[in-house]
Coordinates of C-alpha atoms and ligand atoms in Angstrom, one line a residue:
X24 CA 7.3 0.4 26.6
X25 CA 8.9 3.1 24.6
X26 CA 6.7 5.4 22.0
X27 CA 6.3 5.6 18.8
X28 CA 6.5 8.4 16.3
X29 CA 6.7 8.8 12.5
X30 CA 9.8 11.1 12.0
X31 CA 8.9 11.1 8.0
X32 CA 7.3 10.4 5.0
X33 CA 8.6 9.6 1.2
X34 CA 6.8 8.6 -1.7
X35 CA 8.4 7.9 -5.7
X36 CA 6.4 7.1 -8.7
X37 CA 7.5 6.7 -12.4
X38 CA 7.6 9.4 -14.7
X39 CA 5.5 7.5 -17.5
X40 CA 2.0 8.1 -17.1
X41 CA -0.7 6.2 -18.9
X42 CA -4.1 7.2 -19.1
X43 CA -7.2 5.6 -19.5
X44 CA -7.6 6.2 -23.7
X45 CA -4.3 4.4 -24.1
X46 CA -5.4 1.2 -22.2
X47 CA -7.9 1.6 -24.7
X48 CA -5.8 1.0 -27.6
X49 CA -4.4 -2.4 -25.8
X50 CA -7.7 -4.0 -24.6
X51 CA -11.3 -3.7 -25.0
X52 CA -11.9 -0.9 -22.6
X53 CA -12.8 3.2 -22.5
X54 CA -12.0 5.8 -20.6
X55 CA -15.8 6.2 -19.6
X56 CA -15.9 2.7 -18.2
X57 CA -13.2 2.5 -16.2
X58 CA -13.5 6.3 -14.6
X59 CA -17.0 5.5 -13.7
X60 CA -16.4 1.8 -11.9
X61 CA -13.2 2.3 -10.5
X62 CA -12.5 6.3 -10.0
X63 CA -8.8 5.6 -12.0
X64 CA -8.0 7.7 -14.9
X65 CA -4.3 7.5 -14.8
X66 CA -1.5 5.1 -13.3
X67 CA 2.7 5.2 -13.6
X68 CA 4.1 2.7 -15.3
X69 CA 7.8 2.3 -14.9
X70 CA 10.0 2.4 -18.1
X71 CA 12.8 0.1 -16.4
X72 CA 12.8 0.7 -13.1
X73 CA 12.4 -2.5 -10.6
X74 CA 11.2 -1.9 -7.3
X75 CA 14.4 -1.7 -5.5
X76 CA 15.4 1.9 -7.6
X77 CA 11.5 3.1 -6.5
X78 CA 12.1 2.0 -2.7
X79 CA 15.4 3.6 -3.3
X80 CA 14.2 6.8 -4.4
X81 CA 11.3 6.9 -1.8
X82 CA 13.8 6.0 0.9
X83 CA 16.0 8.7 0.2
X84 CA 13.0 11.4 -0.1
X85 CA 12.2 9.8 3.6
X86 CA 15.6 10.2 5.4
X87 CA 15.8 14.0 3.7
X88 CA 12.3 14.8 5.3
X89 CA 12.9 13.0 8.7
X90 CA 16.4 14.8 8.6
X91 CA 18.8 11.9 9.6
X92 CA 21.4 10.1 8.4
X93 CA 21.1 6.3 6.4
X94 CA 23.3 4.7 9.2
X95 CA 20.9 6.0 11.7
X96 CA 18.4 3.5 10.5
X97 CA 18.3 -0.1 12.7
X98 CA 16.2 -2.2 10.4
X99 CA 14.7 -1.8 6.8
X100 CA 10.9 -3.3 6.6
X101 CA 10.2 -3.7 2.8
X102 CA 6.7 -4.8 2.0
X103 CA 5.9 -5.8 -1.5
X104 CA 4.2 -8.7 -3.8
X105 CA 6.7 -7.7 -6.6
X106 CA 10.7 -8.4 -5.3
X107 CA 13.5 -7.7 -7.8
X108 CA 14.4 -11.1 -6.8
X109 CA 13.9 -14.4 -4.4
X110 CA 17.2 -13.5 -3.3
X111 CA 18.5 -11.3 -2.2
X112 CA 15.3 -9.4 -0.5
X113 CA 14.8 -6.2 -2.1
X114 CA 15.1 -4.4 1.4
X115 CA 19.2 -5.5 1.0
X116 CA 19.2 -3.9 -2.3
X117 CA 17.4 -1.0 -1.0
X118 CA 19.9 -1.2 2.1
X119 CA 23.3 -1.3 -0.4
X120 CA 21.6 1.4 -2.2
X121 CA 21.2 4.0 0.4
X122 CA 24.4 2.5 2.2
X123 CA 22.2 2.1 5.5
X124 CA 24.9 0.3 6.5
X125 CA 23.8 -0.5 10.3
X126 CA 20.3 -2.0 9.2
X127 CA 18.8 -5.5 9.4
X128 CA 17.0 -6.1 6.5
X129 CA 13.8 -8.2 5.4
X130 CA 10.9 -8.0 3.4
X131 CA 7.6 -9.0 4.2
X132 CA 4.8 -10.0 1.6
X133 CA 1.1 -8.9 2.8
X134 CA -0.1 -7.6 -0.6
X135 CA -2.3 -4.4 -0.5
X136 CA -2.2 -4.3 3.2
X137 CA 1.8 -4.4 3.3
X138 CA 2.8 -0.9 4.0
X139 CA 0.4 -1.2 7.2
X140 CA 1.5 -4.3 8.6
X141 CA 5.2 -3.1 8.3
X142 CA 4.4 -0.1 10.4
X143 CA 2.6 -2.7 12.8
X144 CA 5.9 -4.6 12.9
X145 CA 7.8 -1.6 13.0
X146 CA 6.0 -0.3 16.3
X147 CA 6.1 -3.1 17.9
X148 CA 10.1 -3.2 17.8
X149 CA 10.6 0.1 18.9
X150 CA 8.0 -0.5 22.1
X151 CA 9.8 -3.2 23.4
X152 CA 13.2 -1.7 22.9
X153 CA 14.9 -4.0 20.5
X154 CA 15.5 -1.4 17.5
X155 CA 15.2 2.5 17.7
X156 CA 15.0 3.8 14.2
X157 CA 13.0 1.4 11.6
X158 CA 12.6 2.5 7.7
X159 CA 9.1 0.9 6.6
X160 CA 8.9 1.0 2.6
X161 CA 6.0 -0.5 0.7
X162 CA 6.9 -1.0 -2.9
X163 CA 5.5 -2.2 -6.2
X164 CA 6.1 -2.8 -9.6
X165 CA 3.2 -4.6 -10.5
X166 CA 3.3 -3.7 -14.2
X167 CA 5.4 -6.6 -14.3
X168 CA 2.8 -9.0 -13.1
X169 CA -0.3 -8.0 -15.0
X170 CA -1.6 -9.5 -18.2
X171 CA -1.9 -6.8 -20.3
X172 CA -4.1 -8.6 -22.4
X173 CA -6.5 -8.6 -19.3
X174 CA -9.1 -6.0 -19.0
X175 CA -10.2 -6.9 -16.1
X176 CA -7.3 -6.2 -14.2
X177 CA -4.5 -4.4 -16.1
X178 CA -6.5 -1.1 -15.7
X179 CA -6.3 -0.7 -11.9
X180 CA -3.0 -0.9 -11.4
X181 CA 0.3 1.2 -11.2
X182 CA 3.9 1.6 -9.9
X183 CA 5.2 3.0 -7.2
X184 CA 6.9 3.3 -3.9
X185 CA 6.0 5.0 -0.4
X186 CA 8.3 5.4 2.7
X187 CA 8.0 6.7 6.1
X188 CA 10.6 6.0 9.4
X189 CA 9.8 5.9 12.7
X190 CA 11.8 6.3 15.7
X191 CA 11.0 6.1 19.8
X192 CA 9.8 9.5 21.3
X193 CA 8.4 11.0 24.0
X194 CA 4.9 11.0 23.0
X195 CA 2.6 8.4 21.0
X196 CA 2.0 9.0 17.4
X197 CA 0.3 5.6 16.5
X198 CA -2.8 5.4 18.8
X199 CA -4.0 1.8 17.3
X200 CA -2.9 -0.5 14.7
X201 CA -5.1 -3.6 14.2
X202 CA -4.6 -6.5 11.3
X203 CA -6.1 -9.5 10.1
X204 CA -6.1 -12.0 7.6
X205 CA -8.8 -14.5 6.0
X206 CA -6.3 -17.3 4.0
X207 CA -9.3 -19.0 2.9
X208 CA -10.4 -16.3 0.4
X209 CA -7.1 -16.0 -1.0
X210 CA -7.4 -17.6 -4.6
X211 CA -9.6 -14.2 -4.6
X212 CA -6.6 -12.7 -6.0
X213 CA -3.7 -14.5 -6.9
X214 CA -0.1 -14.6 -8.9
X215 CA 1.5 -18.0 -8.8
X216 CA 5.1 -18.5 -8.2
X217 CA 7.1 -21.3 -9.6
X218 CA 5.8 -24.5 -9.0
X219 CA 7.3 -27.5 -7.4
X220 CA 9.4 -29.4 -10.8
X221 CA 11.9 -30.7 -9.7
X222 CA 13.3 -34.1 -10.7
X223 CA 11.4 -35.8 -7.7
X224 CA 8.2 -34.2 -8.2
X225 CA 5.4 -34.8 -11.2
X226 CA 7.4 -34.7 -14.8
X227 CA 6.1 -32.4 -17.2
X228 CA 4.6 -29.7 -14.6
X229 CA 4.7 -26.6 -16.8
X230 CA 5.6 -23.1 -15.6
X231 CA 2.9 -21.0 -14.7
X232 CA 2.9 -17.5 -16.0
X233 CA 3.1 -15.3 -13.0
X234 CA 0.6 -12.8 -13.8
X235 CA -2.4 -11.6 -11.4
X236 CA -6.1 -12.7 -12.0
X237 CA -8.6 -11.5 -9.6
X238 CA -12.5 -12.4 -8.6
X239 CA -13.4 -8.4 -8.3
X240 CA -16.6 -8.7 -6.8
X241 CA -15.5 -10.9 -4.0
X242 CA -12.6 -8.8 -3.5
X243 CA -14.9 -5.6 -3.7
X244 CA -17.1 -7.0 -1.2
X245 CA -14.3 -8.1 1.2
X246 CA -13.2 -4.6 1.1
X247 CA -15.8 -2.7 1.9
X248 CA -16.9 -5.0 4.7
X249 CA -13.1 -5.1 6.2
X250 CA -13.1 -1.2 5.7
X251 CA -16.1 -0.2 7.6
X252 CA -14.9 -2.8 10.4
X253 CA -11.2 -1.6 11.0
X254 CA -12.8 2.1 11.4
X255 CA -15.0 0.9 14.0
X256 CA -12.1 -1.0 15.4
X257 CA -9.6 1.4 15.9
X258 CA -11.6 4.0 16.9
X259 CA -12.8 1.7 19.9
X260 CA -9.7 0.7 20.4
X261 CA -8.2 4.2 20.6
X262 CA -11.0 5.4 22.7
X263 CA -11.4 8.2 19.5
X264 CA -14.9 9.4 17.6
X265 CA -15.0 9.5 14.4
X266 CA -15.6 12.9 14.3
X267 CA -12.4 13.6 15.9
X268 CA -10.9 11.8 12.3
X269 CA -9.2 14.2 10.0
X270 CA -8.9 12.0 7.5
X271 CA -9.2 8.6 6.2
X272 CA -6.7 7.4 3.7
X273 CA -8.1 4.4 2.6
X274 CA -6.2 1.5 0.6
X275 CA -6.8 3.7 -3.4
X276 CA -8.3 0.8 -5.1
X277 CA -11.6 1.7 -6.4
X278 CA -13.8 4.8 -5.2
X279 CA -16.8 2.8 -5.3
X280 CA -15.2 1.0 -2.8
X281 CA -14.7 4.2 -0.7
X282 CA -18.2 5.4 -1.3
X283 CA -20.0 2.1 0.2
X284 CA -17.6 2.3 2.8
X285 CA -18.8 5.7 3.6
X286 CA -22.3 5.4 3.3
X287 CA -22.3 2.3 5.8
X288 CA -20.2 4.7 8.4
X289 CA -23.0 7.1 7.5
X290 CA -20.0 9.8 6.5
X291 CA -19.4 11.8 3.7
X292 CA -16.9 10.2 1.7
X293 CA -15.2 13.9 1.5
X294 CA -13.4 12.5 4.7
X295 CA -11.5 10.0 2.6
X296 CA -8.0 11.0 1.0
X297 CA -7.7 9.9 -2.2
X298 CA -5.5 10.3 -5.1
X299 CA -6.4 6.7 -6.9
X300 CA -7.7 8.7 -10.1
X301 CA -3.4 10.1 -10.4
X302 CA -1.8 6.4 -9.3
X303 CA -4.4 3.4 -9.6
X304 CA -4.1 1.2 -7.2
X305 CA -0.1 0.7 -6.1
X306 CA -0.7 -2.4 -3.6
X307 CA 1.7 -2.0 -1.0
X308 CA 2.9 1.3 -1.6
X309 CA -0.9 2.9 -2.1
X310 CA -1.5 4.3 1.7
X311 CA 1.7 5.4 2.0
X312 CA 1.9 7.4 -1.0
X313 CA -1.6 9.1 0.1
X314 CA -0.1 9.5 3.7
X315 CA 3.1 11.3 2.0
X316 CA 0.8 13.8 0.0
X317 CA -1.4 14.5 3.0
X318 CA 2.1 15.5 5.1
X319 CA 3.7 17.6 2.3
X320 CA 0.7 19.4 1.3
X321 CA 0.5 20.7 5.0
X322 CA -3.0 19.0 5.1
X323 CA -2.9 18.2 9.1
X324 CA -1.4 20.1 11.8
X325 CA 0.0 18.8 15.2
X326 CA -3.1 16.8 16.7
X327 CA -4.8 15.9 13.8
X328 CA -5.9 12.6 13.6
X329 CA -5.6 10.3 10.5
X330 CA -6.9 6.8 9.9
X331 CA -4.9 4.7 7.6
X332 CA -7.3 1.7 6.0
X333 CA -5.7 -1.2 3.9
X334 CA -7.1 -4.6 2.7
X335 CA -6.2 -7.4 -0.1
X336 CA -4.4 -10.5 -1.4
X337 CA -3.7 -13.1 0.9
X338 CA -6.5 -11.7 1.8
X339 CA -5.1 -9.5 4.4
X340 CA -6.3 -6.1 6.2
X341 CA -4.7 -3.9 8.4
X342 CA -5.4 -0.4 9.9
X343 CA -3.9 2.3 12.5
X344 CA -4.2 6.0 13.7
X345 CA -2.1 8.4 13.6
X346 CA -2.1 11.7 15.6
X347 CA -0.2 13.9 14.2
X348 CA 2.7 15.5 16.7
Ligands
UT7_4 O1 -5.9 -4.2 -4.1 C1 -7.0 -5.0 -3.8 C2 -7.6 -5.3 -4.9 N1 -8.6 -5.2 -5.8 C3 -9.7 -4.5 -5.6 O2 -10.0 -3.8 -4.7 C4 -10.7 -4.6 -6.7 C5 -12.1 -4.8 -6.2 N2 -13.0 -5.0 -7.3 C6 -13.3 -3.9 -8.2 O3 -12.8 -2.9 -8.1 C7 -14.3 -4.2 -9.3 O4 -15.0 -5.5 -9.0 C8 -13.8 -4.1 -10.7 C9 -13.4 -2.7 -11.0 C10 -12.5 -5.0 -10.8 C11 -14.8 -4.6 -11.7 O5 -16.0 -3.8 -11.6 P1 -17.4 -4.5 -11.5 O6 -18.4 -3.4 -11.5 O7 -17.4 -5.5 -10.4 O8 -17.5 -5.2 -13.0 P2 -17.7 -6.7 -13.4 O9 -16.5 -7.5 -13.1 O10 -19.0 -7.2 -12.8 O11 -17.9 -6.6 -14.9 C12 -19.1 -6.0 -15.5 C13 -18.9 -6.0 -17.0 C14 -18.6 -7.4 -17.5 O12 -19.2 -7.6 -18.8 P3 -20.6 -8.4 -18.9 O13 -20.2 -9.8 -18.4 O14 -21.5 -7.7 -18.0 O15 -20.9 -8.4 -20.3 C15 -17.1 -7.4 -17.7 O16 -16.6 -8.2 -18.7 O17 -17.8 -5.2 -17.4 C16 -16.9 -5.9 -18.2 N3 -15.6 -5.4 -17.9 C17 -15.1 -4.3 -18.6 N4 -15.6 -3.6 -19.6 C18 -14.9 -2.6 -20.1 C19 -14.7 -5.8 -17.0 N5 -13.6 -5.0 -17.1 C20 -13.8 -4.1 -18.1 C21 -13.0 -3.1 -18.7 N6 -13.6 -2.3 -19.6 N7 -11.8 -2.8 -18.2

């Protein structure tokens, strides 16, 4: 089996920032509510931008910082819940963008927990030989797909993109990786696609506006209890302590989230990386933005050990550790 290790990180977010008092001015909200049950007090919010020009932009920060070349890459992995399109996949766009022209492309749709299970996916390839070089891109524009009449969801999210590429090596970078999902909890959090209308089907089924809706306490509970159990599992699995964990970048969806997390691990939730109160949460491209920052502030050395967390719609979960190289 060949190894695995992450030659780079990317991350792009809109310029457009939109804090909490202006949410304000749309919906029945305050800046005091929503920093003190969720952490947020900011988010990006693209003026125009789709998510193939941010997984663009992310992609080209990665290949600068991994120092190859686009036509190095085998395979593009794009995970997001918000495609410019049904066809083609955005990882095609991204592809024609960035002229990657020796690529397969797909995308894959896990929600929150996308960017991980694209790195699982990603590994996987490169152990057994089929491709060497794989571009992983998690990438959202969810301001298209929130109700912004909605105050219970259109304050927690944001745009964005995240990037990293990994290639085989000599040494392992990615000491676990474990997913999961629990389909029967997924109208937790949904946004519907079109239905089935056409002229065999029921006449008169109306379109259904694809915007998110959300049961937050179930979804809040899911994630805590999926967060405490992919530490425990990964760390078993990598035969690691978690003292020997530099840090945790968790899924940035809500710090109260992080803090029950931490309290059940009996940690200091000091260990967990975040950056939700600059972003909100980004879905697919959340951990990967974090795991950017966390390289390009020169925040872990060579044998640091991270722990990258993700959970949500579908509802999925995923987690591995790095150690750094
Ligand atoms: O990416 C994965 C996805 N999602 C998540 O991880 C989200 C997980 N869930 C959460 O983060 C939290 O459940 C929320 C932040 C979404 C909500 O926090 P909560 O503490 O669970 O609030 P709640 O839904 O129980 O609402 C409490 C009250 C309600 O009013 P009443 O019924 O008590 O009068 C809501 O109507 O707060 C009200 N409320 C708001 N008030 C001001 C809900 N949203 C807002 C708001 N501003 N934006």
């Amino acid at each position: 089996m060949n190894k695995v290790k992450i030659i780079g990180t990317g991350s792009y977010v809109p310029s457009k920032i939109v804090n909490n008092n202006e949410l304000s001015h749309m919906v029945n909200t305050s800046d005091e509510w929503i920093t003190s049950r969720t952490g947020i007090k900011q988010r990006r919010i693209s003026e125009g931008e789709d998510t193939s020009d941010m997984a663009t932009k992310a992609a080209i920060d990665v290949i600068k910082s991994a120092k190859i070349e686009a036509n190095d890459i085998d395979l593009i992995i794009l995970a997001t819940a918000t495609p410019d399109s049904f066809i083609p996949s955005t990882s095609c766009i991204v592809q024609k963008n960035i002229k990657a022209v020796n690529a397969t492309c797909f995308d894959i749709s896990a929600a929150c927990s996308g960017f991980i299970y694209g790195m699982d996916i990603a590994a996987q390839f490169i152990r057994t030989g089929r491709f060497n070089t794989v571009l992983v891109i998690g990438a959202e524009t969810l301001s298209k797909i929130i109700d912004w009449q909605d105050r219970n969801t259109c304050i927690l999210f944001g745009d964005g993109a995240s990037a990293a590429i990994l290639q085989s090596g000599n040494e392992e970078e990615i000491l676990s990786i474990y997913t999961g999902s629990d389909g029967s909890k997924g109208k937790a959090l949904i946004c519907p696609a079109i239905p089935v209308n056409n002229f065999c089907a029921n006449p008169g089924i109306s379109l259904n506006k694809s915007t998110v809706s959300m049961d937050g306490k179930e979804i809040f509970k899911f994630a805590v209890k999926v967060l405490v159990k992919l530490v425990n599992v990964l760390l078993t699995e990598s035969h690691c302590d978690l003292k020997e964990i530099k840090y945790i970048i968790p899924h940035q969806a809500n710090s109260r989230i992080i803090e029950c997390a931490a309290k059940k691990l009996g940690i200091d939730s000091n260990k967990f990386y975040t950056n939700l109160d600059l972003y909100g949460n980004t879905s697919a491209a959340s951990v990967g933005i974090a795991l950017d920052e966390v390289y390009k502030k020169n925040l872990v050395k060579s044998g640091d050990k991270i722990l990258v967390v993700g959970f949500g719609g579908g509802l999925t979960y995923g987690g591995l550790i790095i150690k750094v190289i």
